[in-house]
Every structure is written in C-alpha cells, then in structure tokens.
Amino acid sequence: MQQQVEHKELDHSTVILRMEGISKQFPGVKALERVQLTLHRGEVHALMGENGAGKSTLMKILCGVHRPDEGTILYKGKPVVWTNPLEARENGISVIHQELNLSPNLTIGENIFMGSKLPRNRLGMVKWNEIFESAAKILKSIGSDLDPRASVSTLSVAQQQMVEIARALSFHAEVLIMDEPTAALTDKEIDKLFSIIKNLKEKGVAIIYISHRMDEIFKISDRCTVFRDGNWVASMPIRETNPEHLVQLMVGRELKDLFQRPKETSVNLKGKTPVLEVKGLTDKKILKNVNLKVYPGEIVGVAGLVGAGRSELVRAIFGVSELIQGEIRIEGKKVAITSPIHAIAQGIALVPESRKEQGLFLDLSVKENLLMAVLQNYRKSGVLQWKKIDQGAEGYIQKLGIKVSSPDQKVVNLSGGNQQKVVLARWLSIQPKVLMLDEPTRGVDVGAKTEIHKIIHELSQTGLGVLVISSELPEILAVSDRILVMHEGRIKAELSSKEATQEKIMYYATGGKA
C-alpha cells in the first residue's frame, strides 16, 4: 500500500494544480517566501501550519483574492493568474471559508446561489421555485433537511456552516478548499461531511483541507504539506508521519514543550466566597434552572454537545438573553444585569464564540481594538491622547505576545490566534473579576492555542474567576479545575479535574444520569 502512495506522488498525470516559488509581501510583513504546493485529482491534501504561517495567504492567491509577487500557478497544466475570486470559481476552484460569509437577511437558497446566473422566465423574472428546488437537492445531498426558504438569520452556527458547504458544492468545483470546515459542526454533521468528501474524491475532486484537529487530518487526508513562518517545510504522504512529528514541523519544537497545566495549582476553595454565583437561571429558549459557582482563581470548564445551552448560559450571564427567572451574584452580592453594559460595570467580561462577527472592529487598527472598552480613560478635555494610547496598546501587545507589524496595523490582517489575543486583551483592559471564554481557541493553531491556554492559566493565578466553554474535550480537561457538563439546557454533572475523563464527559453530555 505504501508503494501505491509513493507512486501516486510521482504520477504527474494526476496533477491538477502545481504552485511553485510563490512569494507575497504585505506592508511590513513577508507572508510567503517561495513556497510550493502540488495537488492531485481525487486526493485530500492537508495544508498545515500555525496561524500566520501563510496558509490563508496562499489560498487567497489560489482563489483570486491576492496576486503573487512572484512564482507560477499551473492549473490543469496551464499557467494561470486569476484577477478576482469569481474568475477562479467559474474555473472550478471553490472555497468553504473558516469564518462564515453568509448574508443573514437573505434566504438559504439565495445564499447558496449568490454570485451564480439565476434562472429567469421570458419576462426576466427570477424563477424562485426552481432556485429553492435546486437548493433543496444540494442540501439533501449533504444530509441536511434545512428549508431553502428559511432566512439565514434564524440558523445556528452549525447550520450556517452546512449552507456554506452547500454553496461551495453548487459550483461543481474541481478544486475545493476547506478552511476549518468542522469547527462549528457536531460529530454527526462531521461524519456527514466526511461522507461528502469521500464521494467528491471518487468523482476526482481535489480537496485542500485546512484544519488544526489532528484526528481529522489522519482520518481524512492522503497527503500533507506543512508551512512555518511563511516558508514551505515539508510535503509527505500522511502515512509517513504522526501527530507529534507534524506538531514539531509546524511549531519548531516538540509536543512535550507545549502547555501542560501544573498539577500543584489546584485551588483551595475553603472559606472563599464565589466571585460568580448563578442560581436557578432560566431563559425563554433553552436554559432551565441552571446553578453554578466560580471561585476566585478557579477555571471552570463547561462541556456539552452543540445545542446544550453552553453559549446561551454565558450570554445570559452577560445580559444578552432575557431571563424568566434566576439570580446572579458577584462576590456574594445580588446584581441586576439586563445588558452587557451592566455586566461590564459588574466586572464581567465575555470573549464571544465568533471573534470576527461579535468581538472585533475589523476596519480599525490593533490599538483601537485593544483599548476600545477604556478609550474614555485616554481623553483629556474631550480629545484622545494618542501617545498614551500607543503606550497602552504596546503594553498589552507585549504582555500577551501579539504578533503585529505595528499597533496601527488593521486587525483584519492578523492571524486568527493574534485576533483572539486582541479580543482577550480588550477585556483584560477593564480589569474584570470574571472572564468568560466561549470557544477561546476555535480555528487557532497548536502554537497559539498553547499560548492562550498559558494566558488563561496565568490570569487565574492573579485571582480572576474564569469560565471556559469548549467543544474540544482535551482542551476542557487541560485547563479546568472543575468541569460542568450541560445537556438540554441543564447542568447534568459536575466533575473535578482528577475524576474527569473524555468518556465520563460524553456520557453526561449525551443525557446519561449522574
């Protein structure tokens, strides 16, 4: 079998795409330095590397968003340079983006066929029934029973991701780029996606698969390419490597050097007042009589399947959701929180699940994003003191190790891990008592994930109470002192870090009785 893999590597007749010597520079940043990528028909090729390694830049070049400064792209044996994404898509190169890119005010069917030539009758009127029927067929092909006439604004993150996948498949792609496609999907939906990928492979579609989840890489990929700091490091059949080897190639250090929570840091809770206490919290949608406590210096993990109510819980505490009953106490005192402004005033901070939609001002600079919550502290006679703002921003950049060319760099141009650090730093600027993190390392590479885990741990050591939601059970187990497991809007179980295992968490998350 190994010989077959190597033979495929050398079989130039199956090559659909070859990118050679690709370089790209942005102001102050060398994003790519003469990198290469070879893609065969009917293969899944994992593109790996830390955020900021150059993966996204290379994919943007491939799909026409950017033009390379140097290098060649051979597609189906011919040199190409796309002038825009539509041209690339019309030639069979389609993308499923990591960050959802849908129009919430339009229907599912409209989103799926957005950018396509819509069928019209003799009078030039759009044949909407035909569009919705076609959308329903595509959705059915990926095992989804979503109504094409429903508005995207009514969908969950996981459902929106399925619409993204359906839209990409509607263009009959020959090269399909999947950037963290499973980040918001349930296990059942991931299985459906892998079934779709298998069918696409059999039809000869070449798939570039970007993911930080090692189990997925080894389950679905045929070959892999690793980038580091804008440079090509290695390409190989997936059977010739292992997770430890790939991590070492990606980050330049071994797995044992990555974050391991010190065992001696368990929190002594005797005689302490919870910094956050929730009693009988019930909302209009899913939360039912939720009780929890978070103590100063403690990290409490919240686990559960998609739809269990984890995000709804932190949003309710933060004053986003309307409550039917229940009370919230900060340092033992009952507080009334009916909006995020009230929550912030009480020392509660929330790093949301979707950093681009809910956490960042993409058109503003890093320094403006960092200090947005405390800009009033930098005013004198109504005028912003930019020198002090620069100094304040630089302090957080150094403290959290945010990689930027300058504090004036637009936050939209940072890697996912660095964007997440910017959101985290902004909330630290208000000096919170409670920090709630919803999927803090979603779409973040191994190295940045380690850094964020370390930051969370260090913050807890200063006496901050931390509530962490994560769909990745190894992450929950790695950072938490205690773990709460949610199921259908309720806390199903509470586990200490010593007794918790992935198997126990899944047992309770799927409805098992405590």
PDB file of C-alpha atoms in Angstrom, residues 146-352:
ATOM      1  CA  LEU A 146     -32.986  22.733   6.094  1.00  0.00           C
ATOM      2  CA  ASP A 147     -35.767  24.696   4.388  1.00  0.00           C
ATOM      3  CA  PRO A 148     -34.198  26.678   1.478  1.00  0.00           C
ATOM      4  CA  ARG A 149     -36.823  29.399   2.018  1.00  0.00           C
ATOM      5  CA  ALA A 150     -35.764  29.989   5.633  1.00  0.00           C
ATOM      6  CA  SER A 151     -33.764  33.098   6.489  1.00  0.00           C
ATOM      7  CA  VAL A 152     -30.084  32.522   7.309  1.00  0.00           C
ATOM      8  CA  SER A 153     -30.508  34.803  10.355  1.00  0.00           C
ATOM      9  CA  THR A 154     -32.605  32.071  12.022  1.00  0.00           C
ATOM     10  CA  LEU A 155     -29.862  29.426  11.754  1.00  0.00           C
ATOM     11  CA  SER A 156     -27.342  28.221  14.327  1.00  0.00           C
ATOM     12  CA  VAL A 157     -23.618  28.475  13.578  1.00  0.00           C
ATOM     13  CA  ALA A 158     -23.521  24.761  12.674  1.00  0.00           C
ATOM     14  CA  GLN A 159     -26.472  25.123  10.292  1.00  0.00           C
ATOM     15  CA  GLN A 160     -24.869  28.165   8.656  1.00  0.00           C
ATOM     16  CA  GLN A 161     -21.725  26.112   8.093  1.00  0.00           C
ATOM     17  CA  MET A 162     -23.784  23.482   6.249  1.00  0.00           C
ATOM     18  CA  VAL A 163     -25.156  26.262   3.992  1.00  0.00           C
ATOM     19  CA  GLU A 164     -21.545  27.362   3.282  1.00  0.00           C
ATOM     20  CA  ILE A 165     -20.704  23.804   2.250  1.00  0.00           C
ATOM     21  CA  ALA A 166     -23.802  23.580   0.039  1.00  0.00           C
ATOM     22  CA  ARG A 167     -22.890  26.868  -1.659  1.00  0.00           C
ATOM     23  CA  ALA A 168     -19.358  25.667  -2.434  1.00  0.00           C
ATOM     24  CA  LEU A 169     -20.683  22.404  -3.871  1.00  0.00           C
ATOM     25  CA  SER A 170     -23.177  24.265  -6.100  1.00  0.00           C
ATOM     26  CA  PHE A 171     -20.323  25.427  -8.353  1.00  0.00           C
ATOM     27  CA  HIS A 172     -19.215  21.906  -9.367  1.00  0.00           C
ATOM     28  CA  ALA A 173     -15.706  22.528  -8.096  1.00  0.00           C
ATOM     29  CA  GLU A 174     -12.696  20.580  -9.362  1.00  0.00           C
ATOM     30  CA  VAL A 175     -10.518  22.023  -6.586  1.00  0.00           C
ATOM     31  CA  LEU A 176     -12.285  22.547  -3.261  1.00  0.00           C
ATOM     32  CA  ILE A 177     -10.593  24.465  -0.432  1.00  0.00           C
ATOM     33  CA  MET A 178     -11.957  23.632   3.027  1.00  0.00           C
ATOM     34  CA  ASP A 179     -10.725  26.004   5.740  1.00  0.00           C
ATOM     35  CA  GLU A 180     -11.597  24.584   9.192  1.00  0.00           C
ATOM     36  CA  PRO A 181     -14.922  23.208   7.855  1.00  0.00           C
ATOM     37  CA  THR A 182     -15.772  21.246  11.020  1.00  0.00           C
ATOM     38  CA  ALA A 183     -15.092  24.000  13.577  1.00  0.00           C
ATOM     39  CA  ALA A 184     -18.801  24.510  14.330  1.00  0.00           C
ATOM     40  CA  LEU A 185     -20.195  21.078  13.419  1.00  0.00           C
ATOM     41  CA  THR A 186     -21.457  18.277  15.648  1.00  0.00           C
ATOM     42  CA  ASP A 187     -19.939  14.791  15.441  1.00  0.00           C
ATOM     43  CA  LYS A 188     -22.921  13.632  13.383  1.00  0.00           C
ATOM     44  CA  GLU A 189     -22.517  16.546  10.960  1.00  0.00           C
ATOM     45  CA  ILE A 190     -18.766  15.893  10.740  1.00  0.00           C
ATOM     46  CA  ASP A 191     -19.490  12.282   9.758  1.00  0.00           C
ATOM     47  CA  LYS A 192     -21.814  13.593   7.018  1.00  0.00           C
ATOM     48  CA  LEU A 193     -19.100  15.967   5.808  1.00  0.00           C
ATOM     49  CA  PHE A 194     -16.525  13.178   5.652  1.00  0.00           C
ATOM     50  CA  SER A 195     -19.007  11.085   3.663  1.00  0.00           C
ATOM     51  CA  ILE A 196     -19.404  14.009   1.236  1.00  0.00           C
ATOM     52  CA  ILE A 197     -15.610  14.335   0.965  1.00  0.00           C
ATOM     53  CA  LYS A 198     -15.319  10.622   0.183  1.00  0.00           C
ATOM     54  CA  ASN A 199     -17.899  10.944  -2.618  1.00  0.00           C
ATOM     55  CA  LEU A 200     -16.150  14.013  -4.030  1.00  0.00           C
ATOM     56  CA  LYS A 201     -12.810  12.173  -4.031  1.00  0.00           C
ATOM     57  CA  GLU A 202     -14.367   9.316  -6.011  1.00  0.00           C
ATOM     58  CA  LYS A 203     -15.519  11.875  -8.600  1.00  0.00           C
ATOM     59  CA  GLY A 204     -11.941  13.153  -8.933  1.00  0.00           C
ATOM     60  CA  VAL A 205     -12.343  16.396  -6.985  1.00  0.00           C
ATOM     61  CA  ALA A 206      -9.087  17.576  -5.374  1.00  0.00           C
ATOM     62  CA  ILE A 207      -9.543  18.898  -1.836  1.00  0.00           C
ATOM     63  CA  ILE A 208      -7.212  21.172   0.119  1.00  0.00           C
ATOM     64  CA  TYR A 209      -8.124  20.609   3.750  1.00  0.00           C
ATOM     65  CA  ILE A 210      -7.022  23.113   6.413  1.00  0.00           C
ATOM     66  CA  SER A 211      -7.591  22.008   9.999  1.00  0.00           C
ATOM     67  CA  HIS A 212      -5.857  22.114  13.376  1.00  0.00           C
ATOM     68  CA  ARG A 213      -7.606  18.925  14.514  1.00  0.00           C
ATOM     69  CA  MET A 214      -5.080  16.120  14.236  1.00  0.00           C
ATOM     70  CA  ASP A 215      -7.637  13.313  14.430  1.00  0.00           C
ATOM     71  CA  GLU A 216      -9.386  14.737  11.347  1.00  0.00           C
ATOM     72  CA  ILE A 217      -6.131  15.135   9.425  1.00  0.00           C
ATOM     73  CA  PHE A 218      -5.212  11.496   9.904  1.00  0.00           C
ATOM     74  CA  LYS A 219      -8.748  10.274   9.268  1.00  0.00           C
ATOM     75  CA  ILE A 220      -9.458  12.110   6.014  1.00  0.00           C
ATOM     76  CA  SER A 221      -6.155  13.119   4.353  1.00  0.00           C
ATOM     77  CA  ASP A 222      -3.983  11.374   1.754  1.00  0.00           C
ATOM     78  CA  ARG A 223      -1.029  13.764   1.857  1.00  0.00           C
ATOM     79  CA  CYS A 224       0.004  16.846   3.797  1.00  0.00           C
ATOM     80  CA  THR A 225       2.114  19.976   3.386  1.00  0.00           C
ATOM     81  CA  VAL A 226       3.493  21.945   6.347  1.00  0.00           C
ATOM     82  CA  PHE A 227       4.248  25.697   6.379  1.00  0.00           C
ATOM     83  CA  ARG A 228       6.081  27.644   9.084  1.00  0.00           C
ATOM     84  CA  ASP A 229       6.574  31.436   9.200  1.00  0.00           C
ATOM     85  CA  GLY A 230       5.690  31.828   5.510  1.00  0.00           C
ATOM     86  CA  ASN A 231       8.063  29.076   4.375  1.00  0.00           C
ATOM     87  CA  TRP A 232       7.455  25.602   2.966  1.00  0.00           C
ATOM     88  CA  VAL A 233       8.756  22.990   5.437  1.00  0.00           C
ATOM     89  CA  ALA A 234       7.730  19.574   4.083  1.00  0.00           C
ATOM     90  CA  SER A 235       5.237  17.570   1.990  1.00  0.00           C
ATOM     91  CA  MET A 236       4.609  13.860   2.527  1.00  0.00           C
ATOM     92  CA  PRO A 237       2.018  11.050   2.442  1.00  0.00           C
ATOM     93  CA  ILE A 238       0.038  11.188   5.685  1.00  0.00           C
ATOM     94  CA  ARG A 239       1.025   7.586   6.455  1.00  0.00           C
ATOM     95  CA  GLU A 240       4.649   8.596   6.749  1.00  0.00           C
ATOM     96  CA  THR A 241       4.096  10.909   9.712  1.00  0.00           C
ATOM     97  CA  ASN A 242       2.341  11.150  13.106  1.00  0.00           C
ATOM     98  CA  PRO A 243       0.815  13.946  15.236  1.00  0.00           C
ATOM     99  CA  GLU A 244       3.968  14.563  17.277  1.00  0.00           C
ATOM    100  CA  HIS A 245       6.098  14.837  14.133  1.00  0.00           C
ATOM    101  CA  LEU A 246       3.632  17.265  12.482  1.00  0.00           C
ATOM    102  CA  VAL A 247       3.466  19.498  15.564  1.00  0.00           C
ATOM    103  CA  GLN A 248       7.256  19.620  15.666  1.00  0.00           C
ATOM    104  CA  LEU A 249       7.348  20.612  11.976  1.00  0.00           C
ATOM    105  CA  MET A 250       4.664  23.282  12.484  1.00  0.00           C
ATOM    106  CA  VAL A 251       5.946  24.997  15.611  1.00  0.00           C
ATOM    107  CA  GLY A 252       9.633  24.116  15.563  1.00  0.00           C
ATOM    108  CA  ARG A 253       9.509  22.423  18.951  1.00  0.00           C
ATOM    109  CA  GLU A 254       8.347  19.114  20.375  1.00  0.00           C
ATOM    110  CA  LEU A 255       4.892  18.314  21.761  1.00  0.00           C
ATOM    111  CA  LYS A 256       6.263  17.902  25.287  1.00  0.00           C
ATOM    112  CA  ASP A 257       7.297  21.589  25.209  1.00  0.00           C
ATOM    113  CA  LEU A 258       3.667  22.715  24.774  1.00  0.00           C
ATOM    114  CA  PHE A 259       1.327  23.822  27.572  1.00  0.00           C
ATOM    115  CA  GLN A 260       0.765  21.394  30.398  1.00  0.00           C
ATOM    116  CA  ARG A 261      -1.229  22.738  33.340  1.00  0.00           C
ATOM    117  CA  PRO A 262       0.810  22.439  36.556  1.00  0.00           C
ATOM    118  CA  LYS A 263      -0.773  19.808  38.817  1.00  0.00           C
ATOM    119  CA  GLU A 264       0.088  21.659  42.031  1.00  0.00           C
ATOM    120  CA  THR A 265      -2.086  24.657  41.109  1.00  0.00           C
ATOM    121  CA  SER A 266      -5.425  23.235  42.306  1.00  0.00           C
ATOM    122  CA  VAL A 267      -7.482  25.962  44.022  1.00  0.00           C
ATOM    123  CA  ASN A 268      -8.269  25.908  47.741  1.00  0.00           C
ATOM    124  CA  LEU A 269     -11.933  26.933  47.945  1.00  0.00           C
ATOM    125  CA  LYS A 270     -12.422  26.615  51.729  1.00  0.00           C
ATOM    126  CA  GLY A 271     -13.937  29.741  53.251  1.00  0.00           C
ATOM    127  CA  LYS A 272     -13.964  31.608  49.939  1.00  0.00           C
ATOM    128  CA  THR A 273     -16.939  33.483  48.507  1.00  0.00           C
ATOM    129  CA  PRO A 274     -17.693  32.676  44.855  1.00  0.00           C
ATOM    130  CA  VAL A 275     -16.726  35.541  42.566  1.00  0.00           C
ATOM    131  CA  LEU A 276     -19.670  34.451  40.371  1.00  0.00           C
ATOM    132  CA  GLU A 277     -22.744  32.547  41.523  1.00  0.00           C
ATOM    133  CA  VAL A 278     -25.776  31.714  39.408  1.00  0.00           C
ATOM    134  CA  LYS A 279     -28.998  30.395  40.936  1.00  0.00           C
ATOM    135  CA  GLY A 280     -31.997  28.988  39.056  1.00  0.00           C
ATOM    136  CA  LEU A 281     -31.138  30.724  35.763  1.00  0.00           C
ATOM    137  CA  THR A 282     -33.890  30.150  33.192  1.00  0.00           C
ATOM    138  CA  ASP A 283     -34.327  31.924  29.861  1.00  0.00           C
ATOM    139  CA  LYS A 284     -37.072  31.922  27.201  1.00  0.00           C
ATOM    140  CA  LYS A 285     -35.309  29.414  24.929  1.00  0.00           C
ATOM    141  CA  ILE A 286     -33.177  26.639  26.416  1.00  0.00           C
ATOM    142  CA  LEU A 287     -31.773  27.313  29.913  1.00  0.00           C
ATOM    143  CA  LYS A 288     -33.625  25.515  32.707  1.00  0.00           C
ATOM    144  CA  ASN A 289     -32.827  26.167  36.381  1.00  0.00           C
ATOM    145  CA  VAL A 290     -29.033  26.448  35.979  1.00  0.00           C
ATOM    146  CA  ASN A 291     -26.916  26.715  39.138  1.00  0.00           C
ATOM    147  CA  LEU A 292     -23.154  27.227  39.209  1.00  0.00           C
ATOM    148  CA  LYS A 293     -20.321  28.793  41.187  1.00  0.00           C
ATOM    149  CA  VAL A 294     -16.938  30.119  40.100  1.00  0.00           C
ATOM    150  CA  TYR A 295     -14.381  30.972  42.781  1.00  0.00           C
ATOM    151  CA  PRO A 296     -11.518  33.491  42.598  1.00  0.00           C
ATOM    152  CA  GLY A 297      -8.506  31.904  40.906  1.00  0.00           C
ATOM    153  CA  GLU A 298     -10.572  28.977  39.591  1.00  0.00           C
ATOM    154  CA  ILE A 299     -11.007  27.826  35.985  1.00  0.00           C
ATOM    155  CA  VAL A 300     -14.390  26.146  35.439  1.00  0.00           C
ATOM    156  CA  GLY A 301     -14.872  24.324  32.139  1.00  0.00           C
ATOM    157  CA  VAL A 302     -18.314  23.965  30.550  1.00  0.00           C
ATOM    158  CA  ALA A 303     -18.696  20.956  28.239  1.00  0.00           C
ATOM    159  CA  GLY A 304     -21.623  19.667  26.221  1.00  0.00           C
ATOM    160  CA  LEU A 305     -22.805  18.981  22.690  1.00  0.00           C
ATOM    161  CA  VAL A 306     -23.913  21.670  20.226  1.00  0.00           C
ATOM    162  CA  GLY A 307     -27.330  22.920  21.350  1.00  0.00           C
ATOM    163  CA  ALA A 308     -26.822  22.000  25.005  1.00  0.00           C
ATOM    164  CA  GLY A 309     -27.075  25.643  26.056  1.00  0.00           C
ATOM    165  CA  ARG A 310     -23.428  26.489  26.817  1.00  0.00           C
ATOM    166  CA  SER A 311     -23.255  29.698  24.752  1.00  0.00           C
ATOM    167  CA  GLU A 312     -26.761  30.663  25.899  1.00  0.00           C
ATOM    168  CA  LEU A 313     -25.557  30.361  29.513  1.00  0.00           C
ATOM    169  CA  VAL A 314     -22.691  32.854  29.205  1.00  0.00           C
ATOM    170  CA  ARG A 315     -24.807  35.173  27.039  1.00  0.00           C
ATOM    171  CA  ALA A 316     -27.489  35.167  29.760  1.00  0.00           C
ATOM    172  CA  ILE A 317     -24.916  35.982  32.449  1.00  0.00           C
ATOM    173  CA  PHE A 318     -23.584  38.767  30.209  1.00  0.00           C
ATOM    174  CA  GLY A 319     -27.040  40.314  29.835  1.00  0.00           C
ATOM    175  CA  VAL A 320     -27.621  39.440  26.166  1.00  0.00           C
ATOM    176  CA  SER A 321     -30.506  36.994  26.708  1.00  0.00           C
ATOM    177  CA  GLU A 322     -33.736  37.797  28.510  1.00  0.00           C
ATOM    178  CA  LEU A 323     -34.273  35.749  31.666  1.00  0.00           C
ATOM    179  CA  ILE A 324     -37.553  34.389  33.025  1.00  0.00           C
ATOM    180  CA  GLN A 325     -36.153  33.709  36.475  1.00  0.00           C
ATOM    181  CA  GLY A 326     -32.958  33.266  38.445  1.00  0.00           C
ATOM    182  CA  GLU A 327     -30.365  35.478  40.071  1.00  0.00           C
ATOM    183  CA  ILE A 328     -26.711  36.358  39.558  1.00  0.00           C
ATOM    184  CA  ARG A 329     -24.331  37.184  42.412  1.00  0.00           C
ATOM    185  CA  ILE A 330     -20.916  38.820  42.101  1.00  0.00           C
ATOM    186  CA  GLU A 331     -18.688  38.384  45.174  1.00  0.00           C
ATOM    187  CA  GLY A 332     -21.773  37.385  47.173  1.00  0.00           C
ATOM    188  CA  LYS A 333     -23.894  40.393  46.208  1.00  0.00           C
ATOM    189  CA  LYS A 334     -27.010  40.028  44.074  1.00  0.00           C
ATOM    190  CA  VAL A 335     -26.744  42.100  40.889  1.00  0.00           C
ATOM    191  CA  ALA A 336     -29.256  43.079  38.198  1.00  0.00           C
ATOM    192  CA  ILE A 337     -27.840  42.501  34.718  1.00  0.00           C
ATOM    193  CA  THR A 338     -30.121  43.332  31.809  1.00  0.00           C
ATOM    194  CA  SER A 339     -27.485  44.363  29.250  1.00  0.00           C
ATOM    195  CA  PRO A 340     -23.770  43.880  28.504  1.00  0.00           C
ATOM    196  CA  ILE A 341     -23.154  47.424  29.853  1.00  0.00           C
ATOM    197  CA  HIS A 342     -24.487  46.301  33.252  1.00  0.00           C
ATOM    198  CA  ALA A 343     -22.349  43.133  33.076  1.00  0.00           C
ATOM    199  CA  ILE A 344     -19.177  45.100  32.281  1.00  0.00           C
ATOM    200  CA  ALA A 345     -19.938  47.509  35.145  1.00  0.00           C
ATOM    201  CA  GLN A 346     -20.068  44.492  37.485  1.00  0.00           C
ATOM    202  CA  GLY A 347     -16.669  43.255  36.262  1.00  0.00           C
ATOM    203  CA  ILE A 348     -17.894  40.520  33.894  1.00  0.00           C
ATOM    204  CA  ALA A 349     -16.139  40.067  30.540  1.00  0.00           C
ATOM    205  CA  LEU A 350     -17.131  37.769  27.646  1.00  0.00           C
ATOM    206  CA  VAL A 351     -14.866  36.657  24.794  1.00  0.00           C
ATOM    207  CA  PRO A 352     -17.509  35.503  22.266  1.00  0.00           C
TER     208      PRO A 352
END
